[in-house]
Coordinates of C-alpha atoms and ligand atoms in Angstrom, one line a residue:
X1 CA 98.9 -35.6 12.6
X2 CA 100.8 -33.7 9.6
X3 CA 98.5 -34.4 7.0
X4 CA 95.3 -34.1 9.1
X5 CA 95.8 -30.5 10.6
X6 CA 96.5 -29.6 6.4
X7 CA 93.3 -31.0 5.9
X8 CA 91.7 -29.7 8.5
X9 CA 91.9 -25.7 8.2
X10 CA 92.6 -24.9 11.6
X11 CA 95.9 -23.7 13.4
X12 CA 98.8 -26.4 14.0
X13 CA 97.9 -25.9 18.1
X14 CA 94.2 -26.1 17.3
X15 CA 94.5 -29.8 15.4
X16 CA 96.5 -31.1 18.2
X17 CA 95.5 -30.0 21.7
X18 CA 92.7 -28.2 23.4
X19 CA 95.1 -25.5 24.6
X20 CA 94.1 -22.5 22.3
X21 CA 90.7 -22.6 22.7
X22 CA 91.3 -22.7 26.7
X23 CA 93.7 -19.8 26.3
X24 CA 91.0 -17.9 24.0
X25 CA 88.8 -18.2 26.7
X26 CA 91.2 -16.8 29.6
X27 CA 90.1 -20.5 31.5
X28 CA 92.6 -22.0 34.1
X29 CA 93.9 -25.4 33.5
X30 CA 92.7 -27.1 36.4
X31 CA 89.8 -27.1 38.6
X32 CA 90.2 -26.7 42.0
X33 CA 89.1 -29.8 43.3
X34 CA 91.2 -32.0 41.5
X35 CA 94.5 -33.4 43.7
X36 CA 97.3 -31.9 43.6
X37 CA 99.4 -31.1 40.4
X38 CA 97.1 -32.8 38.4
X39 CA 95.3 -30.8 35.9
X40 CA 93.2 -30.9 32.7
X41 CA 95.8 -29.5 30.2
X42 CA 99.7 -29.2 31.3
X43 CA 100.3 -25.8 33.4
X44 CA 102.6 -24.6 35.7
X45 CA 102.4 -21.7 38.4
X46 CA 103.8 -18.2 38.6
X47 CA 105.8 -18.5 42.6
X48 CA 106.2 -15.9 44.8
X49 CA 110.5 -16.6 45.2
X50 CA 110.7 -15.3 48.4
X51 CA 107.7 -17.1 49.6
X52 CA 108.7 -20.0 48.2
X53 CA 112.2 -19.8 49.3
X54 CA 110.8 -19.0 53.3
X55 CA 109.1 -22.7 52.3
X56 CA 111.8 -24.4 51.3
X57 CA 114.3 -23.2 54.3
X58 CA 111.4 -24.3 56.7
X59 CA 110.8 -27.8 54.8
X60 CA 114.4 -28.3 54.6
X61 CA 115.2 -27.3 58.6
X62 CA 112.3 -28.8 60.4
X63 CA 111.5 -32.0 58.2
X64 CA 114.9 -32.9 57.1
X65 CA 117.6 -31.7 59.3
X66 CA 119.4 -29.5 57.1
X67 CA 121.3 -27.0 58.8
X68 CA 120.8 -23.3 57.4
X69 CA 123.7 -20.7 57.8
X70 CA 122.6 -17.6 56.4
X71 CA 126.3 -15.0 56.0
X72 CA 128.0 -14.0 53.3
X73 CA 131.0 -16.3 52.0
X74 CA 134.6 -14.0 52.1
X75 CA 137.5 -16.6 51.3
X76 CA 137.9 -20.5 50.0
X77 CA 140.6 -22.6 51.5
X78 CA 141.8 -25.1 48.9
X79 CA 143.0 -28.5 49.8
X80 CA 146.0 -30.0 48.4
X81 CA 144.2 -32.4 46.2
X82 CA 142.8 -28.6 44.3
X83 CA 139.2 -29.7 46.3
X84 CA 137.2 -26.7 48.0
X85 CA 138.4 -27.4 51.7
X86 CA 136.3 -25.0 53.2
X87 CA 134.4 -21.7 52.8
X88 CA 134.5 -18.7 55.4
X89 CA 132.0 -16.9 56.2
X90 CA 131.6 -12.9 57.6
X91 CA 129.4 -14.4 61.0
X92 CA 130.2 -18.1 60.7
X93 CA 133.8 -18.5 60.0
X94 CA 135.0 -21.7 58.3
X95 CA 132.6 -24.4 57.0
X96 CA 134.2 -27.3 55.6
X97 CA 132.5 -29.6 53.1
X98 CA 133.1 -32.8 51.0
X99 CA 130.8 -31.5 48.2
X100 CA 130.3 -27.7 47.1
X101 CA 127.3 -26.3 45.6
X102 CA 127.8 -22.7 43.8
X103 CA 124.6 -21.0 44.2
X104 CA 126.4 -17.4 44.2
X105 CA 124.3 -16.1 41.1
X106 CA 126.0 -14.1 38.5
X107 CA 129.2 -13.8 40.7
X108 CA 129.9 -17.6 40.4
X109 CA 132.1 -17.3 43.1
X110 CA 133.5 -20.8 43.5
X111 CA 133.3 -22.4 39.6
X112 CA 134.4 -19.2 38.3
X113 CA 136.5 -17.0 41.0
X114 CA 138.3 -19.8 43.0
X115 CA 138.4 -22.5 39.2
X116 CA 138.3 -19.9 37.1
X117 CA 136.3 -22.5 34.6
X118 CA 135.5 -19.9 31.6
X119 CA 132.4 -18.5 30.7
X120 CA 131.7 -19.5 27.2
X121 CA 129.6 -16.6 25.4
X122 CA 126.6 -17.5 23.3
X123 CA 126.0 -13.7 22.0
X124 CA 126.8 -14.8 18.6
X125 CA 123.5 -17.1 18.6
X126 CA 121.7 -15.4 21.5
X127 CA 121.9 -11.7 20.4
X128 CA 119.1 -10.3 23.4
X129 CA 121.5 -8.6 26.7
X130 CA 119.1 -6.2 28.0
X131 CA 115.2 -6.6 29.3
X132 CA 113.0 -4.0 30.9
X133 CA 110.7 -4.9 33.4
X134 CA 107.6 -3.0 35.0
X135 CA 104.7 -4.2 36.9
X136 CA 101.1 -2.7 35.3
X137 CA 98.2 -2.5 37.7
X138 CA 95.3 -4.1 36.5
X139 CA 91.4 -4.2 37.8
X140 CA 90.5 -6.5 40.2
X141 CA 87.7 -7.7 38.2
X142 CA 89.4 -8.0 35.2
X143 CA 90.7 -11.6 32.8
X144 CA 93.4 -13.3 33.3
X145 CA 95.2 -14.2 30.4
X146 CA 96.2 -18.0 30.9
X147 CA 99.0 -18.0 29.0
X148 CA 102.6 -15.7 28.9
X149 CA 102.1 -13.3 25.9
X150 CA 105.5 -13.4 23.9
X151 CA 105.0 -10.6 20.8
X152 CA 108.0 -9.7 18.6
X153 CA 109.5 -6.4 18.2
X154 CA 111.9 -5.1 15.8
X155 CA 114.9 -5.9 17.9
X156 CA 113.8 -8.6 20.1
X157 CA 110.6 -9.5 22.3
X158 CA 108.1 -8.3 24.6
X159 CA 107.1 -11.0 27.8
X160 CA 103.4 -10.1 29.4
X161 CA 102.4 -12.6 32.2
X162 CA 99.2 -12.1 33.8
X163 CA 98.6 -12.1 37.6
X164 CA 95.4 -11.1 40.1
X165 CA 96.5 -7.5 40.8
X166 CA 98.8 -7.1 37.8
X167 CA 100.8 -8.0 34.8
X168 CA 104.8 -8.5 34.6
X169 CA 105.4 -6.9 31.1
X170 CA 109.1 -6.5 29.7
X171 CA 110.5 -5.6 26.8
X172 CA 114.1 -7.9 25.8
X173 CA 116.3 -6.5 23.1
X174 CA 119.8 -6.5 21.9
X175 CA 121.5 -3.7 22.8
X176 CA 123.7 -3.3 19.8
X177 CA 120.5 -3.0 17.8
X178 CA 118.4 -0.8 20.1
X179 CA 119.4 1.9 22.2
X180 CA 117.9 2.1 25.9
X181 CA 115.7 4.9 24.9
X182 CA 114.3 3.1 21.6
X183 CA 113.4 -0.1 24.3
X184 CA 111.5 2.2 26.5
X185 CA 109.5 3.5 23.3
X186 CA 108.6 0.0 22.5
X187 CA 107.8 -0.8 25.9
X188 CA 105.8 2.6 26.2
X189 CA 104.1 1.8 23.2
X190 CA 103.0 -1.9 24.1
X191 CA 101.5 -0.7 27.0
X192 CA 99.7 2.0 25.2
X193 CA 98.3 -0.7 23.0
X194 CA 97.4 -3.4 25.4
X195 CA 96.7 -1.0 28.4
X196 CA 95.1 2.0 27.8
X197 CA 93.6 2.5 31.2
X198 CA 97.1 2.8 32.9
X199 CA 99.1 6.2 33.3
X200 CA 102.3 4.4 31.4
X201 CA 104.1 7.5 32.0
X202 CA 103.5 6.9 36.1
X203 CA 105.4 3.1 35.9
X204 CA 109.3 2.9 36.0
X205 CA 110.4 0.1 34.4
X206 CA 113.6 -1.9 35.9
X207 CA 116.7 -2.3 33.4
X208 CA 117.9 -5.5 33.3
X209 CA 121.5 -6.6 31.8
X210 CA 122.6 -10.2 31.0
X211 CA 125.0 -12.6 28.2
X212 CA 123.9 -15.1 27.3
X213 CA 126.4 -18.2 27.9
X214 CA 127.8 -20.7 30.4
X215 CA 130.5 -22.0 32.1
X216 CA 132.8 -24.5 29.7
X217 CA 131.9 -27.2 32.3
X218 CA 129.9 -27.1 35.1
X219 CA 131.5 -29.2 37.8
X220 CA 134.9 -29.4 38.5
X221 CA 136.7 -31.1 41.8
X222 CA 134.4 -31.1 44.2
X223 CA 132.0 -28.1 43.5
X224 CA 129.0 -28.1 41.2
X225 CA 127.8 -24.4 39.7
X226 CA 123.7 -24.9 40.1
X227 CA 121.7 -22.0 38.3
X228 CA 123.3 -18.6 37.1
X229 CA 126.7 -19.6 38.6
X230 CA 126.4 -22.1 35.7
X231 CA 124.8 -19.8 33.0
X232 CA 121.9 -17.8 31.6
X233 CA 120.3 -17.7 28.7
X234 CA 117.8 -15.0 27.7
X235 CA 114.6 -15.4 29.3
X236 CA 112.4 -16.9 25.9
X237 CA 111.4 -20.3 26.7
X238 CA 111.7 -19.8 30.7
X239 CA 114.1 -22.6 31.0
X240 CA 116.5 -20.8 33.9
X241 CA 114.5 -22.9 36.2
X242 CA 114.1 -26.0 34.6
X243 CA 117.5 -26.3 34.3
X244 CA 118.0 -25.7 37.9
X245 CA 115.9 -28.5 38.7
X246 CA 117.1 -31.1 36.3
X247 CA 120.6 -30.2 37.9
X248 CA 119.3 -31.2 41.4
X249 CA 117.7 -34.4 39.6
X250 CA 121.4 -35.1 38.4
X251 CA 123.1 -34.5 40.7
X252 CA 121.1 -36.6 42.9
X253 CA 121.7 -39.5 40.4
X254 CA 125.2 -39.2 40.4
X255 CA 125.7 -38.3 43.9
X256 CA 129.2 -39.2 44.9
X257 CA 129.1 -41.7 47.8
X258 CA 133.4 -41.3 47.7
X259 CA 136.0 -39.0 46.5
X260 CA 137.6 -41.8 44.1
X261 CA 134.1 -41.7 41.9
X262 CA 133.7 -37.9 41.9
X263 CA 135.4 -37.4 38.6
X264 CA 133.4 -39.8 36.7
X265 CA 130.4 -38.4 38.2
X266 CA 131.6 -34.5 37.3
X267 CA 132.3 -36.3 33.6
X268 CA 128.9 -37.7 33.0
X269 CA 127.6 -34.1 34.3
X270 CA 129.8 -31.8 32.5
X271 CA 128.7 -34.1 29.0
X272 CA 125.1 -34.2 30.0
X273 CA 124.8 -30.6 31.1
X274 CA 126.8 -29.3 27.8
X275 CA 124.1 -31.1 25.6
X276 CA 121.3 -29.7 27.8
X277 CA 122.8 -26.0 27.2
X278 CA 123.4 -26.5 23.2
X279 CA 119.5 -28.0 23.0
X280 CA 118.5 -24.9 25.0
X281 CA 119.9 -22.5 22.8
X282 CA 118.9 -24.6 19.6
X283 CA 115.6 -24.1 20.7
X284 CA 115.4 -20.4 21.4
X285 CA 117.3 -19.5 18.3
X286 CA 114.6 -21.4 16.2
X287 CA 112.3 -18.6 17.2
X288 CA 114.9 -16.4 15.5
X289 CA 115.8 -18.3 12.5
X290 CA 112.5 -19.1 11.0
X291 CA 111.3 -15.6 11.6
X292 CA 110.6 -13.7 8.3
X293 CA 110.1 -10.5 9.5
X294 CA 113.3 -8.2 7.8
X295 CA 114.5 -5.8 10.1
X296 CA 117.9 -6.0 10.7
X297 CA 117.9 -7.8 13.8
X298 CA 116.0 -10.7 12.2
X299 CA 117.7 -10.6 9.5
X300 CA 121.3 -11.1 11.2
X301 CA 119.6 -13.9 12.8
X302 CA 119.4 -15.7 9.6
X303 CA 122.8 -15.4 8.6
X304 CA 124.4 -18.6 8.1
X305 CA 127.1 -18.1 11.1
X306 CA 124.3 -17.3 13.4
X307 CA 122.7 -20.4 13.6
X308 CA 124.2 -23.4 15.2
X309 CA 125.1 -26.3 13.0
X310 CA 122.7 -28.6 14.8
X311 CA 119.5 -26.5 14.7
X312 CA 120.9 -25.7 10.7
X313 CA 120.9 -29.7 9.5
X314 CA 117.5 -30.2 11.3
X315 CA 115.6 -27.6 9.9
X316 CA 116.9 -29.0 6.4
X317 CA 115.7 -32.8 7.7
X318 CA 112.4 -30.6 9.0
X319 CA 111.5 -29.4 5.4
X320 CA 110.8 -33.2 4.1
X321 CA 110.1 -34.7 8.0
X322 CA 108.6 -33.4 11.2
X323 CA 110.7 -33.2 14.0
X324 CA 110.4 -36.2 16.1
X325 CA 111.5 -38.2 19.3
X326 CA 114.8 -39.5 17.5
X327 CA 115.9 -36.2 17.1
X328 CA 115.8 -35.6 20.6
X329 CA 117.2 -39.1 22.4
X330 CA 118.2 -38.0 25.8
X331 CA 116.5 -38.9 28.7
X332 CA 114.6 -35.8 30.1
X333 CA 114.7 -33.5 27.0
X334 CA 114.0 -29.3 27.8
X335 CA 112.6 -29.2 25.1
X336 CA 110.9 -32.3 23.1
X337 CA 109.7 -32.9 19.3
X338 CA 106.4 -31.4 20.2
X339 CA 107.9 -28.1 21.2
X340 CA 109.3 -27.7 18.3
X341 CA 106.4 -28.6 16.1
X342 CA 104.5 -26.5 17.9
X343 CA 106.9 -23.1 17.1
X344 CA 108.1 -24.6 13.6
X345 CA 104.2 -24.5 12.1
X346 CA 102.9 -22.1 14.6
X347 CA 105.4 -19.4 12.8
X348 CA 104.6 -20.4 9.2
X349 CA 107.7 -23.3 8.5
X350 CA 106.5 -25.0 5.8
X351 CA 105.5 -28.6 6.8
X352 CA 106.0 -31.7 4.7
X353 CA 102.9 -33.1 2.4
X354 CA 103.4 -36.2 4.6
X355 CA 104.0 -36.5 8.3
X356 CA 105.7 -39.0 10.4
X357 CA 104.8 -42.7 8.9
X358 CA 103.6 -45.0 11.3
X359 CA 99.8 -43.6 11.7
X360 CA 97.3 -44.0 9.3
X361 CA 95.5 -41.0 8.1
X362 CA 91.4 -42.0 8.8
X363 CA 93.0 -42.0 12.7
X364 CA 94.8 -38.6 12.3
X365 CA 91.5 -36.8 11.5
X366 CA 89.8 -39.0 14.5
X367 CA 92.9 -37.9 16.4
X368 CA 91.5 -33.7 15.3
X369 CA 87.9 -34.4 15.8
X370 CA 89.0 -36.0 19.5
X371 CA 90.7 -32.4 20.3
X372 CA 88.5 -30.4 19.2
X373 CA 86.0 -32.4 21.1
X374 CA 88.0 -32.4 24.1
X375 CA 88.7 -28.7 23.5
X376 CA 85.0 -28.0 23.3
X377 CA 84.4 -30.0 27.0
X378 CA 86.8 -28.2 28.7
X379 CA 85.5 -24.7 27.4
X380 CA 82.7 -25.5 29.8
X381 CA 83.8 -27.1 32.9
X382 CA 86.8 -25.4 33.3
X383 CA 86.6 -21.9 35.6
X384 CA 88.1 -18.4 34.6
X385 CA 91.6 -18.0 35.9
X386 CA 90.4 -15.1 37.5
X387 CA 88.0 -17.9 39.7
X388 CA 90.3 -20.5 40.4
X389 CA 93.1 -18.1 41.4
X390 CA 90.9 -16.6 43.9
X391 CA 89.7 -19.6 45.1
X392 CA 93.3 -20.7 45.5
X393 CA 94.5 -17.7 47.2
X394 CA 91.1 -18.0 49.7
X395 CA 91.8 -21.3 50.9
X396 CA 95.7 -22.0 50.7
X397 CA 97.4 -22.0 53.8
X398 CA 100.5 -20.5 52.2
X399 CA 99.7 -18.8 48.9
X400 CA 102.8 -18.7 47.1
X401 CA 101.3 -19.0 43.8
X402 CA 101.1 -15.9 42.5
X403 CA 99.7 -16.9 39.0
X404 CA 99.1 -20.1 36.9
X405 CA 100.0 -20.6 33.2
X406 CA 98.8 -23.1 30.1
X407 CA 102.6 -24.4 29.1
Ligands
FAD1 C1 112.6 -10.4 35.5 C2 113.1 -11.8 35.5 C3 112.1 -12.8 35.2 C4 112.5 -14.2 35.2 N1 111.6 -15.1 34.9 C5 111.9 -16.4 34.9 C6 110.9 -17.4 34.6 O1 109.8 -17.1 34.3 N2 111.3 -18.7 34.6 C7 112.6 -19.1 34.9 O2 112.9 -20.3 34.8 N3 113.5 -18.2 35.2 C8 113.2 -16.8 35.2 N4 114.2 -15.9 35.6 C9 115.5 -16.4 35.9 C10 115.5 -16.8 37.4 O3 115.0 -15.8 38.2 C11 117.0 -17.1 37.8 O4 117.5 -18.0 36.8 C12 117.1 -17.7 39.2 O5 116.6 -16.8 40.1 C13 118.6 -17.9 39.5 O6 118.7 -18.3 40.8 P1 120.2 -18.4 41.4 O7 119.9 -18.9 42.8 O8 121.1 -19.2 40.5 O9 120.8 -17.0 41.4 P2 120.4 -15.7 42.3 O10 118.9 -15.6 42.4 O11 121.1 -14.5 41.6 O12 121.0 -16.0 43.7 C14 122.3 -15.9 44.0 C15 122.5 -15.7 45.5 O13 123.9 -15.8 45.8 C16 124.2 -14.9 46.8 N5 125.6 -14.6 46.8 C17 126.4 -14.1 45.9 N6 127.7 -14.0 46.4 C18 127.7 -14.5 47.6 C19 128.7 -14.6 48.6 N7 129.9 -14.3 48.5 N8 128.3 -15.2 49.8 C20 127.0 -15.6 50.1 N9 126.0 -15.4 49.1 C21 126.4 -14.9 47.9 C22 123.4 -13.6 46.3 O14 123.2 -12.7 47.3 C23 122.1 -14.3 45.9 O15 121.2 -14.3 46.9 C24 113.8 -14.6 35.6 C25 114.7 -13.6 35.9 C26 114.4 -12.2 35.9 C27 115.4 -11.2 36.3

């Protein structure tokens, strides 16, 4: 589609998909009556976690059988073989197990206290520690923007995601290249801009610390570190989540029916998993080392050291080629060829005279006239988000989604 969008005049996102103009028009990507999770452009929904997590223990309990202890874990008795035995708990006492799941958060209590697996820092790539959050009021009447805002600052980022009775607006920065107070001033200032109804000096934003980085493998013996036990990377890109899933997915695959295939099963993990982190960050950091804006911040970014030496070769390949499935041969990618397209010319990387071989350019422009046919359709069947989010919350038996975003 290289050569067609040049031709064309219109924005990279325009040429290829109907998403901008849906966005531009604050329209939801679905219509109500369609079945479930299907939709007219890809989207994905804003979840109440503690409504959703009340769902999941009740799914779990009365339709599977699961057993739910809620306590807090105090000691882990090792086995001889170095397995996770058993876990005690304040209420409970001891649980044993044959398989271990570290879901402790941040505090990684079994991959990191009881293995002591490192924590491998990405801070030289990732610079972003610190976020503030706040929660702005809006009118009850008022447009929902269908997409997450991200707008660059001069040391980092601003997230705005757009719900019925507010937004979620932060403000992510590095803290060696803004101090708390110089955050808040952005923050303030954003709002000022982009809410000038709301008393910003009546909202207290929440201060948020992080590192970016993960564990140097992910399962060892027989316990797996799921989520932040495993790692966090700053929140650009959303992929905490993701990443949580596609570790279930995994680990479902290579469930260990015995303890004599466990280790080949923790192998094939701890490799797949360790690509899965080092696409994520290649990813994010493109955002960064494409930029052109010149404060410091960006411009440490684009230091040579900063960018890792996978993301540095393909943006060299990217300057005479656009970036495409064989660059990305895993099954079950984070983030695909078309993600990057999508950031590479959507931030100005200059794209090659010719794209990919293999389509013919007379169906390239019919490829652009389709969209912005398409794009055109959908403009008028598709409700506001403001419409079908109320319409979802009226009828639902239990609304957990709290918003719904174009992805
Ligand atoms: C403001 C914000 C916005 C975010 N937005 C997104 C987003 O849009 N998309 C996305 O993908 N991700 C997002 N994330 C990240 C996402 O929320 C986290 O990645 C996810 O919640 C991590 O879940 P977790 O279960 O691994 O960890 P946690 O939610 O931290 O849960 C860990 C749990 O372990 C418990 N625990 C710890 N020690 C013990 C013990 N000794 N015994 C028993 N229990 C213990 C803790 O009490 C806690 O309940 C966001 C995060 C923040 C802060």
């Amino acid at each position: 589609m290289i050569a067609a969008w040049r031709a064309s005049g219109m924005s990279f996102a325009e040429a290829v998909c109907a998403q901008p103009k849906v966005c531009a028009l604050d329209l939801a990507p679905r219509q109500k009556a369609m079945p479930d999770y299907a939709g007219a452009l890809n989207y994905a929904y804003h979840l109440d976690a503690a409504k959703l997590a009340a769902l999941l223990t009740r799914h779990a309990t009365q339709r599977l059988g699961v057993r739910h202890v809620r306590d807090h874990v105090t000691a882990v008795t090792m086995a001889d073989n170095g397995d996770i035995a058993s876990v005690t708990a304040r209420a409970n006492g001891e649980i044993q197990g044959d398989l271990f799941l570290d879901c402790t958060g941040h505090a990684a209590l079994l991959i990191g206290g009881q293995y002591g697996v490192p924590f491998v820092d990405r801070s030289a790539q990732l610079f972003n520690d610190r976020a503030l959050a706040v929660q702005v009021p809006v009118d009850a009447e008022s447009a929902i923007a269908s997409q997450t805002i991200g707008t660059a600052h001069r040391a980092g980022w601003m997230w705005d995601i757009g719900l019925p009775t507010r937004r979620g607006v932060g403000c992510v920065y590095s803290s060696a290249h803004l101090s708390d107070e110089e955050a808040s001033d952005e923050l303030e200032a954003y709002l000022r801009r982009t809410a000038p109804e709301v008393a910003v000096a009546d909202l207290s934003p929440r201060r948020l610390t992080f590192r970016s980085g993960h564990r140097e493998i992910f399962w060892s013996h027989n316990c797996v570190a799921i989520g932040l036990s495993a790692g966090f990377l700053e929140p650009l890109e959303a992929s905490a989540i993701v990443s949580i899933e596609l570790s279930l997915d995994a680990l479902i695959d290579y469930f260990p029916a015995s303890r004599d295939a466990m280790e080949l099963h923790a192998s094939r993990f701890n490799r797949l998993f360790s690509y899965r982190w080092d696409r994520v960050i290649d990813f994010l950091k493109l955002h960064y080392a494409i930029s052109r804006r010149d404060e410091p911040y960006w411009k440490e970014h684009r230091e040579p050291g900063a960018t890792p030496d996978r993301l540095r070769d393909l943006l060299r390949i990217w300057r005479d080629q656009p970036p495409s499935s064989f660059d990305f041969p895993e099954v079950d990618e984070v983030f695909p060829a078309a993600s990057y397209q999508y950031v590479l010319y959507g931030m100005g990387f200059s794209a090659p005279r010719q794209g990919a071989l293999g389509q013919a350019p007379a169906d390239q422009a019919a490829a652009v006239r389709q969209v912005r046919e398409r794009a055109r359709a959908l403009a008028s069947a598709l409700p506001t988000n403001r419409e079908y989010l109320n319409a979802l919350r009226s009828t639902a038996a239990l609304p957990i989604a709290e918003g719904i975003s174009v992805q």
